[in-house]
Structures are given as structure tokens and as C-alpha cells.
Short mmCIF file of C-alpha atoms in Angstrom, two decimals:
data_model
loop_
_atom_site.label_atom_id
_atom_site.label_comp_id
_atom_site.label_asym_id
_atom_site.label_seq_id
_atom_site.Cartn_x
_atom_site.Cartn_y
_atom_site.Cartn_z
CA UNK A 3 0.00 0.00 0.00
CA UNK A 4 2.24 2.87 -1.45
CA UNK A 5 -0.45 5.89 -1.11
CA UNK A 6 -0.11 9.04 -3.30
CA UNK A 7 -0.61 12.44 -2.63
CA UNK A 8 -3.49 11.64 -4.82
CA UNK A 9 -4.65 8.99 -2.72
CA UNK A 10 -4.38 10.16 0.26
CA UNK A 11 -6.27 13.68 -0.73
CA UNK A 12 -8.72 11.81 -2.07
CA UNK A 13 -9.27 10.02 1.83
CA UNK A 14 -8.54 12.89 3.27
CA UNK A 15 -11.18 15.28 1.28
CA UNK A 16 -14.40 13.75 2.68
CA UNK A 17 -12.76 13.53 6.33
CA UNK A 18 -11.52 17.23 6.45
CA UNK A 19 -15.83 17.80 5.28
CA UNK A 20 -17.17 16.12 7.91
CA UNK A 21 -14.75 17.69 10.88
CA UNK A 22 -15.80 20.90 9.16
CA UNK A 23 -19.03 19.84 10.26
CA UNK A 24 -18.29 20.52 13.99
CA UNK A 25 -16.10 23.35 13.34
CA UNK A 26 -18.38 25.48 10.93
CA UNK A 27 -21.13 25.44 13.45
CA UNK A 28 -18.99 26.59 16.28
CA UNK A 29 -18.18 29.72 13.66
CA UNK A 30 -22.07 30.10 12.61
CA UNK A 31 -22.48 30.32 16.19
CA UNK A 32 -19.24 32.84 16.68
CA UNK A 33 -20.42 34.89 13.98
CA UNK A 34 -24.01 35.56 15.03
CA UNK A 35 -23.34 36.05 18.31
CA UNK A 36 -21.03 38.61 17.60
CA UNK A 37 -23.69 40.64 16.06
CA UNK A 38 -25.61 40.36 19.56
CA UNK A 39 -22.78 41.21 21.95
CA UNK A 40 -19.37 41.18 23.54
CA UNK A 41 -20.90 39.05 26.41
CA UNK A 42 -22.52 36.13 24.18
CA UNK A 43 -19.25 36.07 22.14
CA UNK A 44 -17.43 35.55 25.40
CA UNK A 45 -19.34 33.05 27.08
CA UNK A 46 -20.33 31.55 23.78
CA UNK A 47 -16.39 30.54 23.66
CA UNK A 48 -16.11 28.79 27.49
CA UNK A 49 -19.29 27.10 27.02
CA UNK A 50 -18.54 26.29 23.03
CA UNK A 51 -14.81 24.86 24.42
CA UNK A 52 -16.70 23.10 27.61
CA UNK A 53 -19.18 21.29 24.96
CA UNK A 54 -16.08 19.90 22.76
CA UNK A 55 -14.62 18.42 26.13
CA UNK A 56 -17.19 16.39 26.46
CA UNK A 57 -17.52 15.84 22.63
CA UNK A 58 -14.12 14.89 22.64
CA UNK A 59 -14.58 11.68 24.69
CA UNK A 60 -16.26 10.73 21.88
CA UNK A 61 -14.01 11.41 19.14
CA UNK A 62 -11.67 9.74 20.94
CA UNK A 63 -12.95 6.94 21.28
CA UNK A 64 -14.30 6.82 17.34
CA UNK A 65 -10.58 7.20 17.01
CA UNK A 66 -9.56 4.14 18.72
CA UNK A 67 -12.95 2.66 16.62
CA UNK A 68 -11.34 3.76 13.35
CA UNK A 69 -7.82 2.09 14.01
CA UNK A 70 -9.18 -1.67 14.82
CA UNK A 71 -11.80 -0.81 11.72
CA UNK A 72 -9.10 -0.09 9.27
CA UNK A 73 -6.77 -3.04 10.82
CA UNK A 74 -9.36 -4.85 9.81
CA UNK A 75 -9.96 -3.62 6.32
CA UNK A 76 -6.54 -4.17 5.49
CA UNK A 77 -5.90 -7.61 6.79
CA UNK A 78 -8.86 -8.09 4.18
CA UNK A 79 -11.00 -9.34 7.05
CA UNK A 80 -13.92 -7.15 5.66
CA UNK A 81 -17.04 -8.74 7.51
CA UNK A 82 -15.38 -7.92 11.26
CA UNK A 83 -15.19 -4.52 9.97
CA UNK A 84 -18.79 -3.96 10.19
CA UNK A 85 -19.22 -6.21 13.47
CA UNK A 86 -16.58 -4.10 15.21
CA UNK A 87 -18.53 -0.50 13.95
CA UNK A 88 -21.64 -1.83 15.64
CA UNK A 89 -19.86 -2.58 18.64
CA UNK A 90 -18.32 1.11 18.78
CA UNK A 91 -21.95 2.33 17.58
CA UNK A 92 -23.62 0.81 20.86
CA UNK A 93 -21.01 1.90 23.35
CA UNK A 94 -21.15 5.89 21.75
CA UNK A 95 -24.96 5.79 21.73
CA UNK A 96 -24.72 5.06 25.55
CA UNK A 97 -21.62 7.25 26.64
CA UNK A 98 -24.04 10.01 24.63
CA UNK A 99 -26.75 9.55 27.02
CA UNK A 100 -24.79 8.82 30.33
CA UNK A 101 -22.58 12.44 29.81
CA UNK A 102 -25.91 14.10 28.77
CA UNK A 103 -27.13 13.52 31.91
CA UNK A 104 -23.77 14.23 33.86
CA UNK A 105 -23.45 17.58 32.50
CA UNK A 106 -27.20 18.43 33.28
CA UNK A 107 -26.47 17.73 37.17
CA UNK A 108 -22.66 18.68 37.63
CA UNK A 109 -21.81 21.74 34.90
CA UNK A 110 -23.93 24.63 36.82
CA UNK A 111 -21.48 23.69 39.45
CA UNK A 112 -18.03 23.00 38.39
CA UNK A 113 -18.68 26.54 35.73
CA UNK A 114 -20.13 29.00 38.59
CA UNK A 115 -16.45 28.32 40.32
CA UNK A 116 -14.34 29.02 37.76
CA UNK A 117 -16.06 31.99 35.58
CA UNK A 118 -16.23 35.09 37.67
CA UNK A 119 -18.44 37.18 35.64
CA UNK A 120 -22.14 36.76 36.61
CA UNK A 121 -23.11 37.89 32.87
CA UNK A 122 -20.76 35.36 31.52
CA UNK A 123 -21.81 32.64 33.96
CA UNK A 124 -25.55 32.91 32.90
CA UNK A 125 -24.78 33.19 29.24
CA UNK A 126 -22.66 30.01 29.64
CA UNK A 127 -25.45 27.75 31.17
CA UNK A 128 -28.27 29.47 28.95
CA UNK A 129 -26.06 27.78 26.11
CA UNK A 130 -25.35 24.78 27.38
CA UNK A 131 -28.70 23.68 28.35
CA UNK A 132 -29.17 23.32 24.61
CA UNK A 133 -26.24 22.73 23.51
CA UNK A 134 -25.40 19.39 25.27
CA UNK A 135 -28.23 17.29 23.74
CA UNK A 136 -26.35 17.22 20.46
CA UNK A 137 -24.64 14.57 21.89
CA UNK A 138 -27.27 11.69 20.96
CA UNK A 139 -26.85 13.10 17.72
CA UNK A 140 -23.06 13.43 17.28
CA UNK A 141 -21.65 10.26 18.80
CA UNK A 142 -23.51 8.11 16.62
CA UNK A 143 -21.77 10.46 13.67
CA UNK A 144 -18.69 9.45 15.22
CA UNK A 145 -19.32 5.76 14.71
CA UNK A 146 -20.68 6.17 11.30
CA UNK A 147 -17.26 8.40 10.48
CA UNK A 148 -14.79 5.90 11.70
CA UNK A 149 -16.27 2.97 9.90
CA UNK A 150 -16.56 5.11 6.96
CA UNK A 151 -12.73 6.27 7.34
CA UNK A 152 -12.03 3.03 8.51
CA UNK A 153 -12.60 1.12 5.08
CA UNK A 154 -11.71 4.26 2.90
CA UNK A 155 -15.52 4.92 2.00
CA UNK A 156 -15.48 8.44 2.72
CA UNK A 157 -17.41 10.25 -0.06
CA UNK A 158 -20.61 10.65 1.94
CA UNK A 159 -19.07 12.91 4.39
CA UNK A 160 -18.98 16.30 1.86
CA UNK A 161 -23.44 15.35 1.95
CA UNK A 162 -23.09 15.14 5.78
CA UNK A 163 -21.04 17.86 5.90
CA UNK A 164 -23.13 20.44 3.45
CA UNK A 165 -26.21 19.01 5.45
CA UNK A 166 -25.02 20.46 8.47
CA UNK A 167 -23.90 24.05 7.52
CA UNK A 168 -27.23 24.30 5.33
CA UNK A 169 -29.06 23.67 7.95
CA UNK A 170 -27.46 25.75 10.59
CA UNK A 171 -26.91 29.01 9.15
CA UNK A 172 -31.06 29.84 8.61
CA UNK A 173 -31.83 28.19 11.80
CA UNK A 174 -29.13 30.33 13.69
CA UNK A 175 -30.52 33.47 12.33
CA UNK A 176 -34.53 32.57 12.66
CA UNK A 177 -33.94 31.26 16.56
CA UNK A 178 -31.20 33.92 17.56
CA UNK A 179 -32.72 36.99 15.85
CA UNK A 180 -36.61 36.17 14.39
CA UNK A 181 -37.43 34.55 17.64
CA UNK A 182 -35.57 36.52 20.24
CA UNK A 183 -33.80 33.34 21.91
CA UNK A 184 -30.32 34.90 22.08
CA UNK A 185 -27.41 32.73 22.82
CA UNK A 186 -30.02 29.61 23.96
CA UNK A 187 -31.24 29.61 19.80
CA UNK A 188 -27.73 29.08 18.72
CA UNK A 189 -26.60 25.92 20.73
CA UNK A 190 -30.94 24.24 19.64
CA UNK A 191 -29.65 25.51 16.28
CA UNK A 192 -26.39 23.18 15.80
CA UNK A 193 -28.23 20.49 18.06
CA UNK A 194 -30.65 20.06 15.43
CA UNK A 195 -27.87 20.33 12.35
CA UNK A 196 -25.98 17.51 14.04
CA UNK A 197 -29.34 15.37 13.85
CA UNK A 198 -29.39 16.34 10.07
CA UNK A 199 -26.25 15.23 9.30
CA UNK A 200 -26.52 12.21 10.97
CA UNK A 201 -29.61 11.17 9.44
CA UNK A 202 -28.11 11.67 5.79
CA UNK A 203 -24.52 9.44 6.96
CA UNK A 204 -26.71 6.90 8.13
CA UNK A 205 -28.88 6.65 5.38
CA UNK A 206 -26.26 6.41 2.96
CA UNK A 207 -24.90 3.54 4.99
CA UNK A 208 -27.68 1.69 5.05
CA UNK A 209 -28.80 2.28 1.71
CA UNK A 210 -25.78 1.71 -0.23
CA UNK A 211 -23.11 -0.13 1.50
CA UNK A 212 -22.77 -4.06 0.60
CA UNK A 213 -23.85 -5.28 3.74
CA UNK A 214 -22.91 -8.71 3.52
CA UNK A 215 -19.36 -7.78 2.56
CA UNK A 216 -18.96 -5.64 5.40
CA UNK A 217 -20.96 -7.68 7.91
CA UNK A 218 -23.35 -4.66 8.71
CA UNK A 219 -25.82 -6.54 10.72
CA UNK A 220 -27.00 -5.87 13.75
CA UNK A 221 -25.53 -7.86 16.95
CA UNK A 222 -23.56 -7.32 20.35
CA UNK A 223 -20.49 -9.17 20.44
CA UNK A 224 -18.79 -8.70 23.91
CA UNK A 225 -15.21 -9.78 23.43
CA UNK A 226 -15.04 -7.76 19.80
CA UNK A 227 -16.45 -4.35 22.17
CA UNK A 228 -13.96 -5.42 25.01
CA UNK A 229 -11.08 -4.84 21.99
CA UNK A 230 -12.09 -1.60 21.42
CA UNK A 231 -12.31 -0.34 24.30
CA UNK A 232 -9.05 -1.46 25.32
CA UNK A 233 -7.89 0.10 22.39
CA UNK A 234 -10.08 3.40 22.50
CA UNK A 235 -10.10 3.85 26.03
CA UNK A 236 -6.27 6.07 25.60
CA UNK A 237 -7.43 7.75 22.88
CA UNK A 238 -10.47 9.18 24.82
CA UNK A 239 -8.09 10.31 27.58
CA UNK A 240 -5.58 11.80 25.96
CA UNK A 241 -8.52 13.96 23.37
CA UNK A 242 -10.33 14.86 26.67
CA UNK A 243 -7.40 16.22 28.06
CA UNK A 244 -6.20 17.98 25.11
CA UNK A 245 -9.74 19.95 24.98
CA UNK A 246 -9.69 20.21 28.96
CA UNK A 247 -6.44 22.24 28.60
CA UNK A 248 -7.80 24.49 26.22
CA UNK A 249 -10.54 25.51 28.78
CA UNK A 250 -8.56 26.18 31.31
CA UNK A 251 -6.56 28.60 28.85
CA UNK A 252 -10.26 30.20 27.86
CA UNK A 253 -10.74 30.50 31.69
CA UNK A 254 -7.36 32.39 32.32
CA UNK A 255 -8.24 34.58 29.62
CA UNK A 256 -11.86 35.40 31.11
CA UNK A 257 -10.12 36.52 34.16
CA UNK A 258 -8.33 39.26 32.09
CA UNK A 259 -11.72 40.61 30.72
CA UNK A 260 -15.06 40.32 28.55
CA UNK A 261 -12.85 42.13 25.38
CA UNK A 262 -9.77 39.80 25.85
CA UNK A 263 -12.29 36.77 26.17
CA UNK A 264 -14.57 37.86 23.29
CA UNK A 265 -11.58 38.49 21.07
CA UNK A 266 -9.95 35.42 21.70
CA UNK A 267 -12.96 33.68 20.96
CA UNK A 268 -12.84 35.40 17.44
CA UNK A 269 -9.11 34.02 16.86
CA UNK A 270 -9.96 30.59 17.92
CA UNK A 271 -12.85 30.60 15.39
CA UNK A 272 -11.38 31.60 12.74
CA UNK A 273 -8.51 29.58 13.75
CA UNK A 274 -10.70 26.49 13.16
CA UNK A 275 -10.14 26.65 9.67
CA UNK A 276 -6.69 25.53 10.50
CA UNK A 277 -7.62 23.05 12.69
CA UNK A 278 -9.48 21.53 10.48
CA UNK A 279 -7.22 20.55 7.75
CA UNK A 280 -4.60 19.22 10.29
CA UNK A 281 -7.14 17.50 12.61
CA UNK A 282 -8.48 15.73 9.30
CA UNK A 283 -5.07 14.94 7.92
CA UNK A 284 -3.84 13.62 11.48
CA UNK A 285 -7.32 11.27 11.35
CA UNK A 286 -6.42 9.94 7.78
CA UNK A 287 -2.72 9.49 8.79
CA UNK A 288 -4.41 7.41 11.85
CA UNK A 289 -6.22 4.97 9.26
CA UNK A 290 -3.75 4.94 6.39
CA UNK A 291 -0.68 4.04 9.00
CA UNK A 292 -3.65 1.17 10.24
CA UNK A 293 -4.17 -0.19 6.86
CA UNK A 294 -0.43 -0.39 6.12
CA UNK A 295 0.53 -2.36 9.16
CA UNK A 296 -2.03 -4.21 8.47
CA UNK A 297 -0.54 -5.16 4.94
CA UNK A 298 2.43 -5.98 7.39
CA UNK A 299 4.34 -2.94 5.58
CA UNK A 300 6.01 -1.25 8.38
CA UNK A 301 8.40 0.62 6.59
CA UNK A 302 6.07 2.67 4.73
CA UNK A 303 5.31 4.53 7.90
CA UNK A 304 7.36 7.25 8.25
CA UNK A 305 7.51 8.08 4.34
CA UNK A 306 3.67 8.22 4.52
CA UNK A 307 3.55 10.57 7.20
CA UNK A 308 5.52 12.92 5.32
CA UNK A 309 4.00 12.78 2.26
CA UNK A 310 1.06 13.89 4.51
CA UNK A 311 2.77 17.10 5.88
CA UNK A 312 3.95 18.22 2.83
CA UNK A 313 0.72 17.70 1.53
CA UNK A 314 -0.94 19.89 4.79
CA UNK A 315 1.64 22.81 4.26
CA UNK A 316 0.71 22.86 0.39
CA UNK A 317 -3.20 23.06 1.31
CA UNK A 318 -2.65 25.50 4.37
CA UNK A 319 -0.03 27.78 3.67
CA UNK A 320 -2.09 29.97 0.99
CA UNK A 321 -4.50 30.27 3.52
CA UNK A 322 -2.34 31.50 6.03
CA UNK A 323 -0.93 34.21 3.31
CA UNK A 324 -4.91 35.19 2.71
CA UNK A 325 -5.53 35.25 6.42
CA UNK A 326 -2.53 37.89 7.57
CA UNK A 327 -3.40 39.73 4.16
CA UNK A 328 -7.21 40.18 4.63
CA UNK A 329 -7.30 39.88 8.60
CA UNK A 330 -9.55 43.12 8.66
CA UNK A 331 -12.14 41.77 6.15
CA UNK A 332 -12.32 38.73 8.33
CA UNK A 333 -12.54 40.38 11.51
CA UNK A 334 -15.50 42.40 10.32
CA UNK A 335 -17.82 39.13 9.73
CA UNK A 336 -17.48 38.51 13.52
CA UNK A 337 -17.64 42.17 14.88
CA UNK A 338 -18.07 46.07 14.40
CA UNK A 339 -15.97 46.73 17.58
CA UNK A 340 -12.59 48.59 16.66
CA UNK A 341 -11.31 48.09 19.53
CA UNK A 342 -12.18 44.32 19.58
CA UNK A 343 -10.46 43.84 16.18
CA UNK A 344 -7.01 45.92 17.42
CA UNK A 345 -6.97 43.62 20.37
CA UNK A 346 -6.71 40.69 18.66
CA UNK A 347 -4.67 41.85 15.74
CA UNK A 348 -0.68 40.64 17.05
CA UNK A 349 -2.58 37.12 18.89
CA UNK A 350 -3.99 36.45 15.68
CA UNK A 351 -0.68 36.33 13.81
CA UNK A 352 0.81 34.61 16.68
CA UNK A 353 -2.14 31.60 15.97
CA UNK A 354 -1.17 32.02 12.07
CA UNK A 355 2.24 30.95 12.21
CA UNK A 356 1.71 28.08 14.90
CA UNK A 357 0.34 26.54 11.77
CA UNK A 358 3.23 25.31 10.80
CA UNK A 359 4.22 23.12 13.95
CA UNK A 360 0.73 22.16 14.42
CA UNK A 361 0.23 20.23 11.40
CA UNK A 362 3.04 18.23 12.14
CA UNK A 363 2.80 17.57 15.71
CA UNK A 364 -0.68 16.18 15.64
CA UNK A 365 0.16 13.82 11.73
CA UNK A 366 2.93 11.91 13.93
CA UNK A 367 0.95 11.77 17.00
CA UNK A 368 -2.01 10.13 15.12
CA UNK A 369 0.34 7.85 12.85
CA UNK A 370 1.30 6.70 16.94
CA UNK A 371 -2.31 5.99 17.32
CA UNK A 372 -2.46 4.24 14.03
CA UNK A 373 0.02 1.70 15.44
CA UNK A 374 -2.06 0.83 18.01
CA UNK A 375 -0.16 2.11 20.84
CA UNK A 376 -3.22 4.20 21.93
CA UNK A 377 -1.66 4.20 25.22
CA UNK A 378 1.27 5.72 24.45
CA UNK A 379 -0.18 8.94 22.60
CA UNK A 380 -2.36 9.37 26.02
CA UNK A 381 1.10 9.33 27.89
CA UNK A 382 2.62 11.83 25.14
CA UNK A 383 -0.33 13.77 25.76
CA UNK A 384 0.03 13.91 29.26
CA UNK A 385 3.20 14.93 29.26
CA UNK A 386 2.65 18.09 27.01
CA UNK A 387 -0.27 18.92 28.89
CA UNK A 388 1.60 19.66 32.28
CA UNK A 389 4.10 21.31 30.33
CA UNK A 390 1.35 23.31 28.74
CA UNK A 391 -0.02 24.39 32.35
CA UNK A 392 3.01 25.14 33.87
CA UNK A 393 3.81 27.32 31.03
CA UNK A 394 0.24 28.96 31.01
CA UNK A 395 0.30 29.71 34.86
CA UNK A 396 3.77 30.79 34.56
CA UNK A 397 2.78 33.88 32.34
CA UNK A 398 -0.34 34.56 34.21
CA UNK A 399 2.01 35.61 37.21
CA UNK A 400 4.46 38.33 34.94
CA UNK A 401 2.02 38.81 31.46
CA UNK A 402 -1.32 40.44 30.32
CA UNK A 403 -0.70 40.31 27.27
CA UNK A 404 -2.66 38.30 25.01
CA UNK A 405 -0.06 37.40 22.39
CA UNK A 406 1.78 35.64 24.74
CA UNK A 407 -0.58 33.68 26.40
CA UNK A 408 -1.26 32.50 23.05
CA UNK A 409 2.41 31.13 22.60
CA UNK A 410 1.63 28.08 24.59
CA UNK A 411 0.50 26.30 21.87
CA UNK A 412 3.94 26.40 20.43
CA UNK A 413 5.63 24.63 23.32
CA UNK A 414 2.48 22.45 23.23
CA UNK A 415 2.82 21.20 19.93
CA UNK A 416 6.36 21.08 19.22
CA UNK A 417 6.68 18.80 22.24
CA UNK A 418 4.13 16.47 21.30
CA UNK A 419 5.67 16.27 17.73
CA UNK A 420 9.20 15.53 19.19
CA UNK A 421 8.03 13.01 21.24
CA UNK A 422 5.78 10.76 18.77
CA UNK A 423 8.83 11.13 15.96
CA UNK A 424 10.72 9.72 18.20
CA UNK A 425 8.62 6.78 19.30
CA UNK A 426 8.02 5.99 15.85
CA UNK A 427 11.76 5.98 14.59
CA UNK A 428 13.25 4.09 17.70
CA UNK A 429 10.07 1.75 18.52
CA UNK A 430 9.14 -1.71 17.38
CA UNK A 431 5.80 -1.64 16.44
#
């Protein structure tokens, strides 16, 4: 299995459409709410970052879903590859209800002690309360994606995908501004994209997928689920804590002010963009490195992972040019505040350029994950996440200034690239 540039942007394409999914209705949201005030914008980022915590036990696990999926796809074993998705498909559908629930009882709580505006606070929860029942809708996604990715079927993502932002941009504007709901019509309004989207994947699977090649019939198989969890159970650790550390930086910024928090919100959304091309190539690189172990051809590991970078810095370096170029422009879609926009001019370059050791940090960590060693990537994680909060409280003692709170994610991502290069040059596998 010798994949192309071709080949793998072909993969890739459909995957880097359905993360958009997530990502483009956190920006709907971003961009609306700007247009109501500094306060929504502001709480809509802690709450919008709180959400994709708890999301993120669930792409973490679809991750671990999508490495014994494609292990099995290339050992040619294709009918376990649709035993194991139902498997993963049970266990989200349940975790989706169970954290429902938990965040109902315990996130009033936990958020009222660390957000210490009132205004914010309220906004947060007003969010939230709507926000959280996309769960039921996007965990069985998840399950749907990493089959999909899994077997390299990934064409009905871009309908998925387009589903979603069709759907969300009227609904956004008729609950936030036609009906007066505010900040509580935004989170219904991606709730009820995610079920969209999720009814057209799963239509599509059931409608045109060769079932009895791929063994998608229904049926609990305990020792197959026991598997995955032992595989996924890492990978939801180490994306839970990636997210967690990203709230605590949102909450270290609210403690500077509603502007700083408000225009940080702006650079993270626009920043999504970004995230989204290496997030997607780092998944692909997850099931590509699967499928090519599982064709027993080690060696091709490290080349393939390269390929993929270069490939990332071809796709995002343009936009990075546009970005500095027409940051104005862009800054006007989310706001009319001057003041907001000069803020967050010098953090927003400083997000730019991390571009460049993002993309590769988070290819090599996945192509870990691809190996299997899901436990591994949790301990790299670790690791760069206490070096991440050390750094982060360290400037909150001496700095203000945003720009430099903003420079953690260099350390974090450099770090985690070092490490998982060096696990997969030095590490039998």
C-alpha cells in the first residue's frame, strides 16, 4: 500500500468535510453572536470549548474505533469490519446519554467556580442547556465516520457535511434573531444540524453499502467491544485532556476581561479553519498508517507521514498568506468593535504561524495511534499537557498580554511532535 498524494487527498477530502461539520457550526455560532454582543461572544467561547470536552470523549474513542476498523480492512477481514462499527456504535450511543445527563447535574457547578463574571456565567449555562443534547446526535456520527474512514468509503461525508452548515446558518438566524432566543437559539440551532447530518450518513450507509461484505448486521459481540475499548479507552483520555487544557486557557483569559475573552474567541474561530485541515489529515494518517501495518508494511510509515505534511503545508499555507493579508475583512464578519479587532490583531498572527508546527505535531501523534499504541499517545499527551499548564500559569504571574498567552500552543505542539517522531523511529511496532 504505497499511497499518493493523490490517494491520500482523495481520503482525506471527505474527512476534512465532515470535521468541518463541527467546526463550521462553532463559527455560525461565533459569527451571530457577535452581532448580539461582547458578552454572548465571550461566554459563547467557554461554554462552546466546555461542549467539545465532552464531545471529545467521543471522538476519541471513534478514534480508537477507526484504528481496529481499518486493521481490519486491510488484513482483508472485511465482515469484522462492520461487526466491530456496531460494537463502537452501541457503546457511543450510551456514553451520549450517560454524559448528557452528567453535564445536566454537575456543569452549573463546576462553571459558577471558575467563571467570575455573573453575565458570563448565565450566558454560559443558557447555552449549554441546549447545547449538550447534540450529543445523541453526534456520537452516533462518530461511529458512522470511523467505519466510513475506517474502510476508505469516505465520499458521503462532503453530503453530511453540506447538510449540516445548510441547515445551521437559517436556523441560527430565525432562533437567535426572528425569535428573540439569544445565545439559547444558537446551541438548539447546531443540536438540530448535528441530527441532520446524521440522518443523511446513516442513510447512505444503510442504503448503499454491501452489507454482507462488510458484515453490517445488527448484533452485540462482547469480546469484539472489550477490543475496542481497550484500544479506545487512551485515545479518549488523551482527546479529553487535550480539549480540557484548552478551557482552562479560555478561563485564564476570562479573568483578564469580557474584550480579551470575546476576542480570543474570534481568533480561535477563525482559527478552526486551520484546525481543520490538520485535525483531518492527522485522522487519515491514523487509518492509512492502520491499513499499512495491516498489509504488514512497516516501513512505509514514516515516508507516509511525510508525504502527509507536505501535503498539509501545500493546502494550508495559501490560507495562512490570505488570512494575515485580509485579517480586517475577516474580523469584520465577527464584529463592528474597533477596539475588539485591534486587540486581537498581534494574537492572531501569533495563531497564524503556529500553523506550521501544528500540522506536524498532531500527523505523527495520530500515525502513533495508528500503530495501536493508543496508550502511548495518552502518555505523550500527558506529558505536554503539564508542560502546557506550567507554562500557562507561569505567564499569568508576569504577562497580560494576550499574544503571549497564546504562545503556549507552540511549546504544546512542538513537544508532542518531538516526542511521537521519536517513538516511531526508535520503537518496534
Amino acid at each position: 500500500m504505497n499511497y499518493t498524494y493523490k490517494d491520500i487527498w482523495l481520503i482525506n477530502f471527505p474527512v476534512m468535510m465532515s470535521i468541518l461539520i463541527e467546526q463550521l457550526i462553532n463559527i455560525t455560532d461565533a459569527i451571530f453572536l457577535g452581532h448580539v454582543g461582547e458578552v454572548e461572544l465571550g461566554a459563547s467561547a467557554i461554554a462552546g470549548i466546555w461542549y467539545l470536552a465532552i464531545y471529545m470523549l467521543g471522538f476519541g474513542f471513534s478514534l480508537g474505533l477507526q484504528v481496529v476498523v481499518a486493521r481490519r480492512n486491510g488484513e482483508q477481514r472485511y465482515s469484522e469490519t462492520g461487526k466491530t462499527f456496531f460494537q463502537g456504535l452501541f457503546f457511543l450511543s450510551w456514553l451520549a446519554v450517560f454524559l448528557c445527563l452528567l453535564s445536566k447535574l454537575f456543569s452549573p457547578i463546576i462553571l459558577s467556580r471558575l467563571i467570575a463574571s455573573a453575565e458570563v456565567y448565565r450566558a454560559v449555562i443558557d447555552y449549554l442547556d441546549g447545547r449538550i443534547w447534540g450529543l445523541l446526535f453526534s456520537f452516533p456520527f462518530l461511529a458512522l465516520r470511523s467505519f466510513l474512514v475506517g474502510v476508505t468509503r469516505t465520499k458521503a461525508l462532503n453530503m453530511a457535511a453540506l447538510t449540516a452548515v445548510v441547515v445551521n446558518i437559517p436556523c441560527n438566524w430565525l432562533l437567535i434573531f426572528h425569535c428573540g432566543m439569544g445565545i439559547a437559539g444558537a446551541a438548539i440551532a447546531s443540536s438540530f444540524a448535528e441530527a441532520c447530518s446524521l440522518a443523511v450518513l446513516a442513510i447512505h450507509v444503510l442504503r448503499k453499502m454491501d452489507k454482507r461484505l462488510y458484515g453490517l448486521y445488527w448484533g452485540f459481540d462482547k469480546a469484539v467491544l472489550r477490543h475496542v475499548c481497550q484500544v479506545s479507552v487512551w485515545s479518549m483520555f488523551h482527546s479529553f485532556i487535550g480539549v480540557a487544557s484548552w478551557l482552562a486557557f479560555f478561563v485564564a483569559i476570562e479573568h483578564l476581561g469580557e474584550m480579551e475573552l470575546a476576542a480570543t474567541n474570534v481568533i480561535r474561530s477563525i482559527s478552526t479553519l486551520f484546525f481543520v485541515i490538520v485535525n483531518s489529515l492527522a485522522a487519515t494518517t491514523g487509518s492509512l498508517v492502520s491499513n499499512v501495518l495491516g498489509a504488514g508494511q512497516k516501513e512505509q510509515v514514516i515516508p507516509l507521514c511525510n508525504r502527509v505534511v507536505s501535503l498539509g503545508y501545500a493546502i494550508g499555507f495559501p490560507l495562512v498568506v490570505l488570512a494575515l493579508i485580509f485579517y480586517r475583512q475577516i474580523m469584520g464578519i465577527y464584529t463592528e468593535s474597533t477596539v475588539l479587532v485591534q486587540i486581537a490583531h498581534m494574537p492572531f498572527i501569533v495563531m497564524l504561524l503556529n500553523y506550521v508546527f501544528a500540522l506536524s505535531g498532531y500527523v505523527y501523534m495520530n500515525a502513533v495511534t495508528g500503530t495501536g499504541a493508543t496508550r502511548m499517545t495518552f502518555i505523550f499527551q500527558l506529558i505536554t499537557i503539564v508542560a502546557y499548564q506550567i507554562y500557562l500559569w507561569s505567564i499569568s504571574v508576569f504577562s497580560t498580554s494576550l499574544s503571549v498567552y497564546w504562545t503556549a500552543e507552540y511549546l504544546y505542539v512542538i513537544l508532542l511532535g518531538m516526542i511521537s517522531v521519536g517513538y516511531l523511529k526508535y520503537k518496534h511496532y
